[in-house]
Tab-separated table of C-alpha atoms in Angstrom:
chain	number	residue	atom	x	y	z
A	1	UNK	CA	139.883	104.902	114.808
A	2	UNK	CA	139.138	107.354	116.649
A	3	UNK	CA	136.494	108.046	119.709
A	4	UNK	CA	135.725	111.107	119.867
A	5	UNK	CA	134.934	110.649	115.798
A	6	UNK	CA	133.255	107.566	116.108
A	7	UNK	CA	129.266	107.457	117.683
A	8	UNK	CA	128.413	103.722	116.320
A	9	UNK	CA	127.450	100.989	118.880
A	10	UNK	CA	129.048	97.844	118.583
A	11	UNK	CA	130.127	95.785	115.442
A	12	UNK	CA	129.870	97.041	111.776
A	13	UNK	CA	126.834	96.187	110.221
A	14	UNK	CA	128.137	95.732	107.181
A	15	UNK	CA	131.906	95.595	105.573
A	16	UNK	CA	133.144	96.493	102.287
A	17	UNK	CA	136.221	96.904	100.673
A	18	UNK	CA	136.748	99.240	97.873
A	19	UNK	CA	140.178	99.336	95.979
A	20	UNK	CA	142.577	99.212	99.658
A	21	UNK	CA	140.080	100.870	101.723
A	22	UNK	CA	137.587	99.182	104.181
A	23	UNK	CA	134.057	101.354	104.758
A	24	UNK	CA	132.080	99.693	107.896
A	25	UNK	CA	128.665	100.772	108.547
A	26	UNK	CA	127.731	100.856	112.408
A	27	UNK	CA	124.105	101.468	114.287
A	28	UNK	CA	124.296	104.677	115.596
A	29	UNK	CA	121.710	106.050	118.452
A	30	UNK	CA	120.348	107.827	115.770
A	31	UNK	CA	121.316	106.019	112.707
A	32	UNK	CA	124.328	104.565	110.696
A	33	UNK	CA	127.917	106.019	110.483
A	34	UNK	CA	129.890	104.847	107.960
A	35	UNK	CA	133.670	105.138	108.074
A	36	UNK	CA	136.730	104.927	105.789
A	37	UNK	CA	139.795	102.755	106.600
A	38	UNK	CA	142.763	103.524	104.936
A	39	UNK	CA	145.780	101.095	104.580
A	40	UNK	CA	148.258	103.438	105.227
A	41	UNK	CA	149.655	107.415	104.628
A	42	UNK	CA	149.957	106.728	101.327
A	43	UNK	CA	146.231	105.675	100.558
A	44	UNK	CA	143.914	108.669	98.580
A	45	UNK	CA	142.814	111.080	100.987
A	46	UNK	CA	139.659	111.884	98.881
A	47	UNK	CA	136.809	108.873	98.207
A	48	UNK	CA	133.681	109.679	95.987
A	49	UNK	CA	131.002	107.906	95.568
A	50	UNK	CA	128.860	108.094	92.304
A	51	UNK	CA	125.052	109.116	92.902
A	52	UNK	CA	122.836	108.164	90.763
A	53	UNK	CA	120.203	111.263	89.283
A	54	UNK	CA	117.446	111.748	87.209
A	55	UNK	CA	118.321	112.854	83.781
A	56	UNK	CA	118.684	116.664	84.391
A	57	UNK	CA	118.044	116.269	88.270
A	58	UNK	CA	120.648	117.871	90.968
A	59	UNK	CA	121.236	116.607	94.419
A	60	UNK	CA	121.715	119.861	96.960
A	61	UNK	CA	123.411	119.825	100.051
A	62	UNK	CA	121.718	121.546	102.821
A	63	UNK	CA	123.381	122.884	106.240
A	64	UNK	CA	121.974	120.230	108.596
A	65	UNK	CA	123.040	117.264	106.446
A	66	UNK	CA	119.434	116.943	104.704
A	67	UNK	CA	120.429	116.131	100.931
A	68	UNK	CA	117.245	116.759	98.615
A	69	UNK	CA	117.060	115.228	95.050
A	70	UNK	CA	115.742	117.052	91.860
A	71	UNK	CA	114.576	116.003	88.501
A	72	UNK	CA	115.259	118.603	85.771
A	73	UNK	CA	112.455	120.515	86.670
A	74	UNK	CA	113.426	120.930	89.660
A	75	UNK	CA	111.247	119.022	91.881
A	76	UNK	CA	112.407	117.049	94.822
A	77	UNK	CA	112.196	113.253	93.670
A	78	UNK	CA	113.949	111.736	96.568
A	79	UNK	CA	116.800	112.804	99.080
A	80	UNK	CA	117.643	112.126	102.466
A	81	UNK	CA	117.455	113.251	105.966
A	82	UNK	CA	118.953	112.460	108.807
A	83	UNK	CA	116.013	111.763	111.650
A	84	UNK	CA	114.451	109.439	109.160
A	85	UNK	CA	117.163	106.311	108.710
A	86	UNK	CA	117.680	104.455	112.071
A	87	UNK	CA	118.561	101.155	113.895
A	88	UNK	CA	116.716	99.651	116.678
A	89	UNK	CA	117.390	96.595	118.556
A	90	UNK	CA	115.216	94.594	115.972
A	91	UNK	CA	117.002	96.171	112.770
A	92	UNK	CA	116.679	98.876	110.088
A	93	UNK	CA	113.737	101.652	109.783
A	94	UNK	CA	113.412	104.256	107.117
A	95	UNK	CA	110.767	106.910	108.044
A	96	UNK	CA	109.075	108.668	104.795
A	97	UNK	CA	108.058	112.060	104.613
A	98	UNK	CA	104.785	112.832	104.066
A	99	UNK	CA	105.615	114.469	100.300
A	100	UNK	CA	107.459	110.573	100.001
A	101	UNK	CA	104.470	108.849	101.363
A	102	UNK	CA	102.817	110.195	98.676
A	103	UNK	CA	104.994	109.624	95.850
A	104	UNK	CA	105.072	105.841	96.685
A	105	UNK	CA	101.219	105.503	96.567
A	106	UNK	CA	101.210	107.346	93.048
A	107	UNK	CA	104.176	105.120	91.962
A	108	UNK	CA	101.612	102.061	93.174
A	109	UNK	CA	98.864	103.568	91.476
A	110	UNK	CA	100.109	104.154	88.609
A	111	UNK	CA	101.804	100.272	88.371
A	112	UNK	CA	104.877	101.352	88.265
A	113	UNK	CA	106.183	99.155	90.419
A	114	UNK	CA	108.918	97.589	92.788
A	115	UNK	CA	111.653	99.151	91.841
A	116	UNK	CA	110.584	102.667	91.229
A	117	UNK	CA	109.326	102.358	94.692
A	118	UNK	CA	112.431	101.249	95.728
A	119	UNK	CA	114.093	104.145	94.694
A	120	UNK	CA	112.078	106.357	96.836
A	121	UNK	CA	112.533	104.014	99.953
A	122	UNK	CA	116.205	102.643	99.793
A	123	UNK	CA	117.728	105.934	98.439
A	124	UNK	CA	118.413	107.277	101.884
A	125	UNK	CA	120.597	104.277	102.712
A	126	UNK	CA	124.554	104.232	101.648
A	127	UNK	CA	125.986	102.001	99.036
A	128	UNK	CA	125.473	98.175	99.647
A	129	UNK	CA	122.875	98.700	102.047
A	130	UNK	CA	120.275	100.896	99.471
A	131	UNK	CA	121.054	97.360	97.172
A	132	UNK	CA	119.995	95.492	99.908
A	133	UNK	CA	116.999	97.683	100.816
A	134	UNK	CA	115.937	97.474	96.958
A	135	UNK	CA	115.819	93.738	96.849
A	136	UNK	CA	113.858	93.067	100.496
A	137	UNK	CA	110.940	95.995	98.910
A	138	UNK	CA	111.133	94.054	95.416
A	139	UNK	CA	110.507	90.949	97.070
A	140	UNK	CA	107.965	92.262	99.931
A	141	UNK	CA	106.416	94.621	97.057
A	142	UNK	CA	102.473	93.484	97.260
A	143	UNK	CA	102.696	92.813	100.765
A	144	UNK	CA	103.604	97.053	101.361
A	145	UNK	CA	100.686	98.358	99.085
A	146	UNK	CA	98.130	97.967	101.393
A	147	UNK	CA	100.273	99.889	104.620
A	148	UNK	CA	101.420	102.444	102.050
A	149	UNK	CA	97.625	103.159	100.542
A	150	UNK	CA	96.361	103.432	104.455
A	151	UNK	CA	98.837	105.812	105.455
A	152	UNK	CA	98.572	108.155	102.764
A	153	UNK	CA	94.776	107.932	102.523
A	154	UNK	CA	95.039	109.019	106.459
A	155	UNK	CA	97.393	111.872	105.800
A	156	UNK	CA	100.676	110.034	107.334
A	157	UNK	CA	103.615	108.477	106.787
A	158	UNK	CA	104.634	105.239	106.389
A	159	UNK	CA	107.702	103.798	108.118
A	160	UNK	CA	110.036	100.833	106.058
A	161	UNK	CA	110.777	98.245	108.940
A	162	UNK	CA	113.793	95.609	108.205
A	163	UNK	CA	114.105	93.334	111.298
A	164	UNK	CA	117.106	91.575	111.831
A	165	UNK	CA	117.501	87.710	110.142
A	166	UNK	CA	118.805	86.591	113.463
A	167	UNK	CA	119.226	88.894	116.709
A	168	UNK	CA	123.063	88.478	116.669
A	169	UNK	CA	126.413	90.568	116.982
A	170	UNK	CA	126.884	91.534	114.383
A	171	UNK	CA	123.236	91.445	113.330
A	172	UNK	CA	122.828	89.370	110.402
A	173	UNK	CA	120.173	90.368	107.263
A	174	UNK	CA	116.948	90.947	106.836
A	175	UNK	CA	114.068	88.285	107.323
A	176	UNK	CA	111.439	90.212	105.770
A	177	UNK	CA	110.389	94.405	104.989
A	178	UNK	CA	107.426	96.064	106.532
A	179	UNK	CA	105.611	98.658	106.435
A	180	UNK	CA	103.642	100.682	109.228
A	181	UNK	CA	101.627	103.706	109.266
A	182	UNK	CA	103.210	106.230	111.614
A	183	UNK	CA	102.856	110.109	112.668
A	184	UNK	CA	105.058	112.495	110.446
A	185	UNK	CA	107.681	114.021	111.863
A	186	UNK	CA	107.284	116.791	109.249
């Protein structure tokens, strides 16, 4: 692999193999890379991943890497961007808009529950790791209702916090999900 392509720090957080190819997700100073290791010339040199929509929704690439989701109507649903996703020494953080804030607290209020909410919060993180994301918020569901209902009563965001399962290298899991009221970064 490499250097000059490759910003993560350390180990891969997570390995998967797909058909002959290896993707490894590393903590980046700003985030997670994700690479693609081929077994040899020979290997595709195109991989796509399916993305799950909304009946009649689009997903639209913008310039800066920001990737906004649509229903058929056209408004956003979901999407992801960048400065939102990031590692810390402790583990995993996903940083909701404000427009997201709000859409969780209606999805709460209206009882539609964990995994709708799940959408909204794991869909910014790749393959295996959104899976992941989507089982800690269905398990840690009641206990985020409360930090979600605060935040967007105040006019802020709310911040998804996975801490590590045990402060290793690689880091290992997630013990628990929570969620803390923060200052939007937009």
């Amino acid at each position: 692999m490499s250097d000059d392509l490759h910003s993560g720090q350390g180990a891969a957080v997570l390995n998967t193999t797909v058909d002959s190819a290896v993707l490894s997700s590393f903590p980046t100073a700003d985030g997670v890379q994700t690479l693609i290791q081929i077994s040899d010339a020979d290997a595709p040199s195109e991989y796509r991943f399916p993305l799950s929509l909304p009946e009649g929704g689009q997903a639209a690439l913008f310039d800066d890497g920001t990737v906004i989701i649509s229903d058929a109507s056209g408004v956003a649903v979901s999407g992801f961007r960048s400065p939102d996703l990031g590692t810390e020494w402790w583990g995993y953080y996903v940083q909701l808009t404000r427009a997201e804030t709000r859409r969780v607290a209606t999805i709460i209020a209206n009882n539609q529950g964990a995994t709708v909410a799940a959408g909204v919060v794991c869909s910014a993180l790749p393959g295996p790791a959104a899976f992941g994301c989507g089982a800690a918020i269905a398990l840690a569901y009641f206990k985020i209702i409360d930090p979600v209902n605060r935040a967007n009563s105040a006019g802020k965001c709310v911040a998804f916090n996975y801490p590590w399962l045990a402060i290793s290298s690689p880091p290992v899991g997630w013990t628990t999900v929570n969620a803390t009221t923060v200052n939007c970064r937009r």
